[in-house]
Coordinates of C-alpha atoms and ligand atoms in Angstrom, one line a residue:
M1 CA 150.1 -5.7 -101.7
K2 CA 151.8 -4.9 -98.4
I3 CA 149.6 -3.2 -95.9
V4 CA 150.5 -1.7 -92.5
V5 CA 147.6 -1.3 -90.1
C6 CA 148.1 1.0 -87.2
V7 CA 146.3 -0.3 -84.1
R8 CA 146.0 0.7 -80.5
Q9 CA 144.7 -1.0 -77.4
G10 CA 141.8 0.8 -75.8
T11 CA 141.4 1.4 -72.1
D12 CA 139.0 -1.6 -72.0
G13 CA 141.9 -3.8 -73.1
L14 CA 140.3 -4.4 -76.6
I15 CA 141.3 -3.0 -79.9
N16 CA 140.2 0.6 -80.5
P17 CA 136.9 0.2 -82.4
F18 CA 138.0 2.3 -85.4
D19 CA 141.3 0.4 -85.6
A20 CA 139.3 -2.9 -85.6
C21 CA 137.6 -1.6 -88.8
A22 CA 141.0 -0.7 -90.3
Y23 CA 142.3 -4.2 -89.6
E24 CA 139.2 -5.8 -91.1
A25 CA 139.5 -3.6 -94.2
A26 CA 143.1 -4.8 -94.6
L27 CA 142.2 -8.5 -94.1
S28 CA 139.4 -8.1 -96.7
I29 CA 141.8 -7.1 -99.5
N30 CA 142.8 -10.2 -101.6
N31 CA 146.4 -11.5 -101.4
A32 CA 147.5 -8.7 -99.0
E33 CA 150.3 -9.1 -96.6
V34 CA 149.1 -7.4 -93.4
I35 CA 151.5 -6.0 -90.8
L36 CA 150.2 -4.8 -87.5
L37 CA 151.9 -1.7 -86.0
S38 CA 151.2 -0.4 -82.6
M39 CA 152.9 2.1 -80.3
G40 CA 152.5 1.5 -76.6
P41 CA 154.0 0.2 -73.3
A42 CA 155.5 -3.3 -73.2
S43 CA 152.3 -4.5 -71.4
T44 CA 150.4 -4.3 -74.7
Q45 CA 152.4 -7.1 -76.2
P46 CA 149.8 -9.9 -75.3
F47 CA 147.1 -7.8 -76.9
L48 CA 149.0 -7.6 -80.1
T49 CA 150.0 -11.3 -80.0
E50 CA 146.3 -12.1 -79.8
M51 CA 145.5 -9.9 -82.7
T52 CA 147.8 -11.9 -85.0
R53 CA 145.4 -14.8 -84.8
L54 CA 143.1 -13.0 -87.3
G55 CA 145.6 -13.2 -90.2
A56 CA 148.4 -10.6 -89.8
S57 CA 151.8 -11.9 -91.0
R58 CA 153.8 -9.8 -88.6
A59 CA 153.1 -7.6 -85.6
I60 CA 155.5 -4.8 -84.4
L61 CA 155.2 -3.0 -81.1
L62 CA 157.0 0.3 -80.9
S63 CA 157.8 0.4 -77.3
D64 CA 160.4 2.5 -75.3
P65 CA 160.2 4.6 -72.2
Q66 CA 161.4 7.5 -74.4
F67 CA 158.0 7.3 -76.2
A68 CA 155.9 7.8 -73.1
G69 CA 153.9 11.0 -73.0
S70 CA 153.9 11.4 -76.8
D71 CA 151.2 13.6 -78.2
T72 CA 149.8 13.1 -81.7
L73 CA 152.8 14.7 -83.5
A74 CA 155.4 12.7 -81.6
T75 CA 153.3 9.5 -82.1
A76 CA 153.0 10.2 -85.8
Y77 CA 156.8 10.8 -86.0
I78 CA 157.6 7.4 -84.3
L79 CA 155.0 5.5 -86.5
A80 CA 156.4 7.2 -89.6
L81 CA 159.9 5.9 -88.9
A82 CA 158.6 2.4 -88.7
V83 CA 156.4 2.7 -91.8
G84 CA 159.4 4.2 -93.6
E85 CA 161.3 1.0 -92.9
L86 CA 158.5 -1.4 -93.8
Q87 CA 157.8 0.3 -97.2
P88 CA 154.2 -0.7 -97.6
D89 CA 151.9 0.1 -100.5
L90 CA 149.2 1.1 -98.2
V91 CA 148.8 2.3 -94.5
I92 CA 145.4 2.0 -92.9
C93 CA 144.5 3.8 -89.6
G94 CA 141.2 4.0 -87.7
R95 CA 139.7 7.5 -87.9
Q96 CA 140.5 8.1 -84.3
T97 CA 140.9 6.6 -80.9
L98 CA 138.1 6.8 -78.4
V99 CA 140.5 8.1 -75.7
G100 CA 142.2 11.0 -77.4
D101 CA 139.5 11.4 -80.0
T102 CA 141.5 14.0 -82.0
G103 CA 141.7 12.0 -85.3
Q104 CA 145.1 13.6 -85.9
V105 CA 147.5 10.7 -86.0
G106 CA 146.5 9.3 -89.4
P107 CA 146.6 12.6 -91.3
M108 CA 149.9 13.6 -89.5
L109 CA 151.4 10.3 -90.5
S110 CA 150.5 10.7 -94.1
A111 CA 152.1 14.2 -94.1
L112 CA 155.3 13.0 -92.6
L113 CA 155.5 10.1 -95.0
L114 CA 154.5 12.3 -97.9
Y115 CA 151.8 9.7 -98.8
P116 CA 148.5 10.9 -100.3
L117 CA 145.7 10.7 -97.7
I118 CA 142.1 9.5 -98.2
A119 CA 140.4 10.4 -94.9
N120 CA 137.1 9.2 -93.4
V121 CA 136.7 6.2 -95.7
M122 CA 133.2 4.7 -95.8
R123 CA 133.9 2.1 -98.5
V124 CA 136.9 0.8 -100.3
V125 CA 135.8 0.7 -103.9
S126 CA 139.0 -0.6 -105.6
T127 CA 142.6 -1.3 -104.7
E128 CA 143.7 -2.4 -108.3
G129 CA 146.4 -0.1 -109.6
E130 CA 145.3 2.8 -107.4
L131 CA 143.2 3.3 -104.3
V132 CA 139.6 4.4 -104.9
C133 CA 137.4 5.0 -101.8
E134 CA 134.0 6.5 -101.0
T135 CA 134.5 9.0 -98.2
R136 CA 132.1 10.5 -95.5
S137 CA 132.0 14.1 -96.7
Q138 CA 134.3 14.4 -99.7
G139 CA 132.7 12.0 -102.2
M140 CA 134.8 9.5 -104.2
Q141 CA 138.6 9.9 -103.7
T142 CA 141.5 8.4 -105.6
A143 CA 145.1 8.0 -104.5
A144 CA 148.3 6.6 -106.1
Y145 CA 150.3 4.1 -104.0
P146 CA 151.9 4.3 -101.5
A147 CA 148.9 5.8 -99.8
L148 CA 147.3 6.2 -96.4
M149 CA 143.6 5.9 -95.5
T150 CA 141.7 6.5 -92.3
I151 CA 138.6 4.3 -91.8
E152 CA 135.2 5.0 -90.3
R153 CA 133.3 2.4 -88.4
I154 CA 132.2 0.5 -91.5
N155 CA 132.6 -3.2 -90.7
R156 CA 133.0 -5.7 -87.9
L157 CA 136.3 -7.3 -87.2
R158 CA 136.2 -11.1 -87.8
L159 CA 136.6 -13.6 -85.0
P160 CA 139.7 -15.9 -84.9
S161 CA 139.1 -19.4 -86.2
I162 CA 139.5 -22.2 -83.7
R163 CA 142.7 -23.5 -85.3
S164 CA 144.3 -20.1 -85.6
K165 CA 147.9 -19.6 -84.3
T166 CA 149.6 -16.6 -82.8
K167 CA 152.8 -15.1 -84.1
S168 CA 155.5 -13.5 -82.0
V169 CA 155.5 -9.7 -81.7
E170 CA 158.7 -7.8 -82.7
I171 CA 159.6 -5.0 -80.3
W172 CA 161.3 -1.9 -81.8
D173 CA 162.7 0.8 -79.6
H174 CA 164.1 4.2 -80.4
V175 CA 167.6 2.8 -81.2
R176 CA 166.1 0.3 -83.7
L177 CA 164.1 3.1 -85.3
S178 CA 167.0 5.6 -85.2
A179 CA 164.5 8.1 -83.6
Q180 CA 165.7 11.5 -82.4
P181 CA 165.0 11.5 -78.7
E182 CA 164.0 15.2 -78.8
R183 CA 161.1 14.4 -81.2
C184 CA 159.8 11.6 -79.0
G185 CA 157.6 11.5 -75.8
L186 CA 157.0 14.7 -73.9
H187 CA 160.1 16.4 -75.5
G188 CA 158.6 16.0 -78.9
S189 CA 155.1 17.0 -78.0
P190 CA 154.4 20.7 -78.7
T191 CA 151.1 20.9 -76.8
R192 CA 150.9 21.2 -73.0
V193 CA 147.9 20.8 -70.6
L194 CA 148.3 23.7 -68.2
E195 CA 145.4 23.1 -65.9
T196 CA 142.1 21.2 -65.7
Y197 CA 138.8 22.5 -64.3
Q198 CA 135.4 21.0 -63.3
N199 CA 133.2 21.3 -66.4
D200 CA 130.1 23.3 -65.3
A201 CA 129.5 25.2 -68.5
G202 CA 125.8 25.2 -69.6
R203 CA 124.2 24.3 -66.2
R204 CA 120.6 25.5 -65.9
K205 CA 117.9 25.5 -63.3
C206 CA 115.4 22.8 -64.3
R207 CA 111.7 23.3 -63.7
F208 CA 109.8 20.0 -63.8
I209 CA 106.6 20.1 -65.8
E210 CA 103.8 17.7 -66.6
P211 CA 103.6 16.0 -70.0
S212 CA 100.4 18.0 -70.7
E213 CA 102.4 21.2 -70.5
L214 CA 104.9 20.2 -73.2
E215 CA 103.3 21.8 -76.2
T216 CA 102.6 25.2 -74.6
T217 CA 106.2 25.2 -73.1
I218 CA 107.6 24.6 -76.6
A219 CA 105.3 27.3 -78.1
E220 CA 106.4 29.9 -75.4
A221 CA 110.1 29.0 -75.7
R222 CA 109.8 29.6 -79.5
Q223 CA 108.6 33.1 -78.9
K224 CA 111.3 34.1 -76.4
D225 CA 113.7 36.8 -77.5
R226 CA 117.3 35.7 -77.8
H227 CA 120.3 37.9 -77.5
P228 CA 123.3 35.7 -78.2
V229 CA 126.3 36.8 -76.3
V230 CA 129.2 36.9 -78.6
A231 CA 132.5 37.4 -76.8
S232 CA 134.6 40.1 -78.3
I233 CA 138.1 41.3 -77.6
Q234 CA 137.2 45.0 -77.4
N235 CA 139.0 46.9 -74.6
R236 CA 141.3 44.0 -73.9
Q237 CA 144.6 43.0 -75.3
G238 CA 144.1 40.7 -78.3
L239 CA 146.4 38.6 -80.4
K240 CA 147.8 40.1 -83.5
N241 CA 147.7 38.4 -87.0
V242 CA 145.3 35.5 -86.3
W243 CA 144.4 33.5 -89.4
I244 CA 141.1 31.6 -89.9
I245 CA 140.9 28.9 -92.5
G246 CA 137.5 29.5 -94.0
E247 CA 134.8 31.7 -92.4
E248 CA 133.5 29.3 -89.8
P249 CA 136.1 30.0 -87.0
R250 CA 135.6 33.8 -87.1
E251 CA 133.2 34.0 -84.1
M252 CA 135.7 32.1 -81.9
A253 CA 138.6 34.1 -83.3
S254 CA 136.9 37.4 -82.4
S255 CA 137.1 36.4 -78.7
V256 CA 140.9 36.7 -78.8
S257 CA 141.7 39.0 -81.7
D258 CA 140.5 42.0 -83.8
D259 CA 143.3 41.4 -86.3
I260 CA 141.8 38.4 -88.2
C261 CA 142.8 37.4 -91.7
L262 CA 140.6 35.0 -93.7
I263 CA 142.5 32.3 -95.7
P264 CA 140.6 30.2 -98.2
R265 CA 140.8 26.4 -98.0
D266 CA 143.7 24.9 -99.8
T267 CA 146.0 21.8 -99.7
A268 CA 148.0 21.2 -96.5
E269 CA 151.3 21.8 -98.5
H270 CA 150.1 25.3 -99.8
L271 CA 148.7 26.3 -96.4
A272 CA 151.9 25.2 -94.6
Q273 CA 153.9 27.3 -97.1
R274 CA 151.6 30.4 -96.5
I275 CA 152.0 30.0 -92.8
R276 CA 155.8 29.8 -93.0
E277 CA 155.8 33.0 -95.0
G278 CA 153.0 35.0 -93.3
R279 CA 154.0 34.0 -89.7
P280 CA 150.6 34.3 -88.0
S281 CA 150.5 34.1 -84.2
A282 CA 147.6 31.6 -84.4
V283 CA 145.7 29.6 -87.0
L284 CA 142.2 28.5 -86.3
W285 CA 140.3 25.8 -88.3
A286 CA 136.7 24.6 -88.2
S287 CA 135.8 21.1 -86.9
D288 CA 134.5 19.5 -90.1
A289 CA 136.2 16.4 -91.5
W290 CA 138.2 18.3 -94.1
S291 CA 139.4 20.9 -91.6
K292 CA 140.4 18.3 -89.0
S293 CA 142.5 16.2 -91.4
T294 CA 144.0 19.1 -93.3
A295 CA 144.9 20.9 -90.0
A296 CA 146.6 17.8 -88.8
Q297 CA 148.6 17.4 -92.0
T298 CA 149.6 21.1 -91.9
A299 CA 150.7 20.8 -88.3
A300 CA 152.9 17.8 -89.1
L301 CA 154.5 19.6 -92.1
L302 CA 155.3 22.5 -89.9
Q303 CA 156.1 20.3 -86.9
I304 CA 153.9 22.4 -84.6
G305 CA 151.2 21.6 -82.0
L306 CA 147.5 21.3 -82.8
C307 CA 144.8 21.4 -80.2
A308 CA 141.6 19.6 -81.3
D309 CA 137.9 20.6 -80.8
C310 CA 138.4 23.7 -78.6
T311 CA 135.2 25.0 -77.1
A312 CA 136.7 28.3 -75.9
L313 CA 139.8 30.5 -76.4
E314 CA 141.5 33.0 -74.2
T315 CA 144.6 35.2 -74.5
D316 CA 146.8 37.5 -72.4
G317 CA 147.8 39.3 -75.6
A318 CA 150.8 37.1 -76.2
T319 CA 149.7 33.5 -75.7
L320 CA 146.7 31.6 -77.0
F321 CA 145.0 29.5 -74.3
M322 CA 142.7 26.8 -75.6
Y323 CA 140.0 25.0 -73.7
R324 CA 138.7 21.5 -74.5
P325 CA 136.8 18.8 -72.7
A326 CA 139.1 16.1 -71.2
F327 CA 139.0 12.9 -69.2
S328 CA 135.6 11.7 -70.6
G329 CA 134.4 15.3 -70.7
S330 CA 134.0 15.7 -66.9
L331 CA 136.9 18.2 -66.9
I332 CA 137.9 21.1 -69.1
A333 CA 141.6 21.2 -70.0
K334 CA 143.4 24.5 -70.5
I335 CA 146.1 23.9 -73.2
R336 CA 148.8 25.9 -74.9
C337 CA 151.0 25.2 -77.9
L338 CA 154.8 25.6 -77.2
T339 CA 155.3 26.2 -80.9
T340 CA 154.3 29.1 -83.2
P341 CA 151.8 29.6 -84.6
A342 CA 149.4 28.2 -82.0
M343 CA 146.9 26.0 -84.0
A344 CA 143.5 24.7 -83.1
T345 CA 140.4 23.3 -84.6
V346 CA 137.4 25.0 -82.9
R347 CA 133.8 24.0 -82.4
T348 CA 131.6 26.2 -84.6
T349 CA 127.8 26.5 -84.3
Q350 CA 125.9 25.1 -87.2
K351 CA 122.9 27.2 -88.4
D352 CA 119.9 25.0 -88.6
D353 CA 116.8 25.7 -90.7
S354 CA 114.5 25.1 -87.8
D355 CA 114.1 27.0 -84.5
V356 CA 113.3 23.7 -82.8
V357 CA 115.6 20.6 -82.7
L358 CA 114.4 17.3 -81.5
A359 CA 117.4 15.2 -80.3
V360 CA 116.8 11.5 -79.8
G361 CA 119.1 9.4 -77.6
Y362 CA 119.5 5.7 -77.1
G363 CA 116.8 5.6 -74.4
A364 CA 114.3 6.5 -77.2
R365 CA 115.5 3.7 -79.5
N366 CA 112.1 1.9 -79.7
H367 CA 110.1 5.0 -80.5
F368 CA 112.1 6.7 -83.3
S369 CA 109.3 6.6 -85.9
A370 CA 106.8 8.1 -83.5
L371 CA 109.3 10.8 -82.6
E372 CA 110.1 11.5 -86.2
K373 CA 106.3 11.9 -86.9
W374 CA 105.9 14.2 -83.9
G375 CA 109.1 16.1 -84.8
S376 CA 107.8 16.8 -88.3
A377 CA 104.4 17.9 -86.9
I378 CA 106.0 20.5 -84.7
G379 CA 108.5 21.5 -87.4
A380 CA 111.6 20.3 -85.6
A381 CA 114.9 19.3 -87.2
M382 CA 116.1 15.8 -86.0
A383 CA 119.3 15.4 -84.1
S384 CA 120.8 12.5 -82.1
S385 CA 123.3 11.4 -79.5
R386 CA 126.4 9.4 -80.5
K387 CA 125.1 6.2 -78.9
A388 CA 122.1 6.4 -81.3
V389 CA 124.5 6.9 -84.2
D390 CA 126.9 4.2 -83.1
N391 CA 123.9 1.8 -82.9
D392 CA 122.9 2.6 -86.5
L393 CA 119.7 4.2 -85.4
M394 CA 120.5 7.7 -86.8
P395 CA 122.9 8.9 -89.5
Y396 CA 126.2 10.5 -88.3
D397 CA 125.4 13.9 -89.7
T398 CA 122.6 14.2 -87.0
Q399 CA 125.1 13.6 -84.1
V400 CA 125.3 16.5 -81.7
G401 CA 128.3 16.9 -79.4
L402 CA 132.1 16.9 -79.2
T403 CA 132.5 14.6 -82.1
G404 CA 129.4 15.7 -83.9
K405 CA 128.0 19.2 -84.6
T406 CA 127.2 22.1 -82.3
L407 CA 123.7 23.6 -82.5
A408 CA 122.1 26.6 -80.9
P409 CA 118.4 26.6 -81.8
A410 CA 115.7 28.5 -79.9
V411 CA 114.4 25.2 -78.5
Y412 CA 116.3 21.9 -78.0
I413 CA 114.2 18.9 -76.9
A414 CA 116.3 16.0 -75.7
V415 CA 114.4 12.7 -75.5
G416 CA 116.1 9.6 -74.1
V417 CA 119.5 11.4 -73.9
S418 CA 121.4 10.9 -70.6
G419 CA 123.3 14.2 -70.8
A420 CA 126.9 13.0 -71.2
V421 CA 129.3 16.0 -71.2
H422 CA 130.3 15.0 -74.8
H423 CA 126.7 15.6 -75.8
L424 CA 126.2 18.8 -73.8
V425 CA 129.1 20.5 -75.5
G426 CA 127.1 20.5 -78.7
M427 CA 123.8 21.9 -77.3
R428 CA 124.5 24.1 -74.4
N429 CA 124.1 27.3 -76.3
A430 CA 120.5 26.5 -77.2
G431 CA 117.9 29.1 -76.1
T432 CA 115.6 26.7 -74.1
V433 CA 116.4 23.1 -73.3
I434 CA 113.6 20.6 -72.6
A435 CA 114.5 17.1 -71.5
I436 CA 112.3 14.0 -71.3
N437 CA 113.8 11.1 -69.3
P438 CA 112.3 8.6 -66.8
D439 CA 115.5 8.8 -64.7
K440 CA 115.1 11.9 -62.5
D441 CA 118.8 11.8 -61.7
A442 CA 119.9 11.8 -65.4
P443 CA 122.5 14.6 -65.8
I444 CA 120.5 16.1 -68.7
F445 CA 118.1 17.7 -66.2
E446 CA 121.0 19.7 -64.8
Y447 CA 121.4 21.3 -68.2
A448 CA 117.7 21.7 -69.0
D449 CA 115.3 24.6 -68.4
Y450 CA 112.3 22.2 -68.3
G451 CA 112.2 18.6 -67.5
I452 CA 109.6 15.8 -67.8
V453 CA 110.4 12.7 -65.7
A454 CA 108.7 10.1 -67.8
E455 CA 109.2 7.5 -70.5
V456 CA 109.0 8.9 -74.0
E457 CA 106.1 6.6 -74.9
S458 CA 103.9 8.1 -72.2
V459 CA 104.5 11.6 -73.5
I460 CA 104.6 11.2 -77.2
S461 CA 102.5 8.5 -78.8
Ligands
LIG501 C1 135.8 10.9 -76.8 C2 134.3 10.8 -76.8 C3 133.5 11.6 -77.6 C4 132.1 11.5 -77.6 N1 131.4 12.3 -78.4 C5 130.1 12.3 -78.3 C6 129.2 13.2 -79.1 O1 129.7 14.0 -79.9 N2 127.9 13.2 -78.9 C7 127.3 12.4 -78.0 O2 126.1 12.4 -77.9 N3 128.0 11.5 -77.3 C8 129.4 11.4 -77.5 N4 130.1 10.5 -76.7 C9 129.4 9.5 -76.0 C10 128.9 10.0 -74.7 O3 129.9 9.9 -73.7 C11 127.6 9.1 -74.3 O4 128.0 7.7 -74.3 C12 126.4 9.3 -75.2 O5 126.1 10.6 -75.4 C13 125.2 8.6 -74.6 O6 124.2 8.6 -75.5 P1 122.7 8.5 -74.9 O7 122.5 9.6 -74.0 O8 121.8 8.5 -76.1 O9 122.6 7.1 -74.3 P2 122.6 6.6 -72.8 O10 123.8 7.1 -72.0 O11 122.5 5.1 -72.8 O12 121.3 7.2 -72.1 C14 120.0 6.8 -72.5 C15 119.1 7.7 -71.6 O13 117.8 7.3 -72.0 C16 117.0 7.2 -70.8 N5 115.8 6.4 -71.1 C17 115.7 5.0 -71.0 N6 114.5 4.6 -71.4 C18 113.8 5.7 -71.8 C19 112.5 5.9 -72.3 N7 111.6 4.9 -72.5 N8 112.2 7.2 -72.6 C20 113.0 8.2 -72.5 N9 114.3 8.1 -72.0 C21 114.6 6.8 -71.6 C22 117.9 6.7 -69.8 O14 117.4 7.0 -68.5 C23 119.2 7.3 -70.1 O15 119.4 8.5 -69.4 C24 131.5 10.6 -76.8 C25 132.3 9.7 -75.9 C26 133.6 9.8 -76.0 C27 134.4 8.9 -75.1

């Protein structure tokens, strides 16, 4: 079996962690010929050379000044040309990069290649005859070859053996690929960042309390009346003919339009056809795994821009402006699509069964069982930070934040959570926020109503 693995060098100089899992998954398949494919500047060549030590038979670097500034669609186009030439049985991509974090390139690549996609793979069950994988949220999936899969963080990339040798890296430019220059780089990228702002959303004035006041503070916060402010377009000029795929994006759509049409979930091919015929001005998707991958496939089929994980929308009546955290979340970027319809996946608030959520971060790692006991005693639902999830302390479906879920409970108790902007995005609409952290300068206190400066073990035993 011939396998192409798409990899990218991270800002730390190492292989993007999700791509490391993709490479390991490929190397684990018996008798496979593994080809590494990477798009990047010429300076990434030594990284790719080093990667060949682990067992790839070839490594190809797609590098050309024309490719600079490519967004996800232009990147997928360039990768698709290379994969088209290599004719593999299987393409494996990491679920996402840690820099862009959109998770769009793999699904877009599958749509451009017309390969079936299995996204968010947790386990490769069989590669004999057809591809069978267990996925994160869509159960067992099967695909005929040639196929493409995107991999979660499910394994650890092997280390090179002492006697391993490197192979030389082939460099392919736009001429070698017969790429159309207008579909590469900035020219071929239908999304534009218009402005960036300091990200101050969700800041609160924190009152520091004693550990002994915790239980009464929670009880009082539970009783507080909440009047959620839902932005609405009334008395302003809204967008006409806005489509929502599934019910979840309706609240966000209402902030820019009162002309909203609900479209049921379907395949990317069918949805692309409906969009071609119905000509909406904007199409909004939820942020669950299915929506993210199907939105990316649909955008690739229509060759239009897709903005990921928007936290707010705005319009002047003609253009949709989309806001999302950028540059490690310290800034908010205002983005527009140059193509029509404007498309975005939007953060939607998940309704939780409990009015209290207890979020545990990496700082509470040695006290999880005590916290779980305490959480259950006060009737709290458990949640976590990404660092807790990445360290296998909590399951992914408890992760709150940009790449997790958004919650808005009456009370959000953050224990051992530093307050990275990526986390705050998912909890800033909570009624009352209570933070427990021994570091009085931890950013979480700037986004909390009540704070206890203490180690968790001295507050909850
Ligand atoms: C593109 C991208 C997307 C991301 N998406 C998300 C996301 O969706 N959700 C998310 O959460 N993160 C996300 N992150 C990661 C985020 O940037 C942070 O790294 C992460 O939130 C930090 O987790 P933490 O607060 O648990 O850990 P840390 O940052 O390590 O903080 C631990 C905290 O615990 C405190 N502490 C230490 N000891 C104790 C003790 N005994 N008791 C109590 N407190 C203690 C420390 O003072 C510290 O403030 C993302 C990052 C990127 C780059």
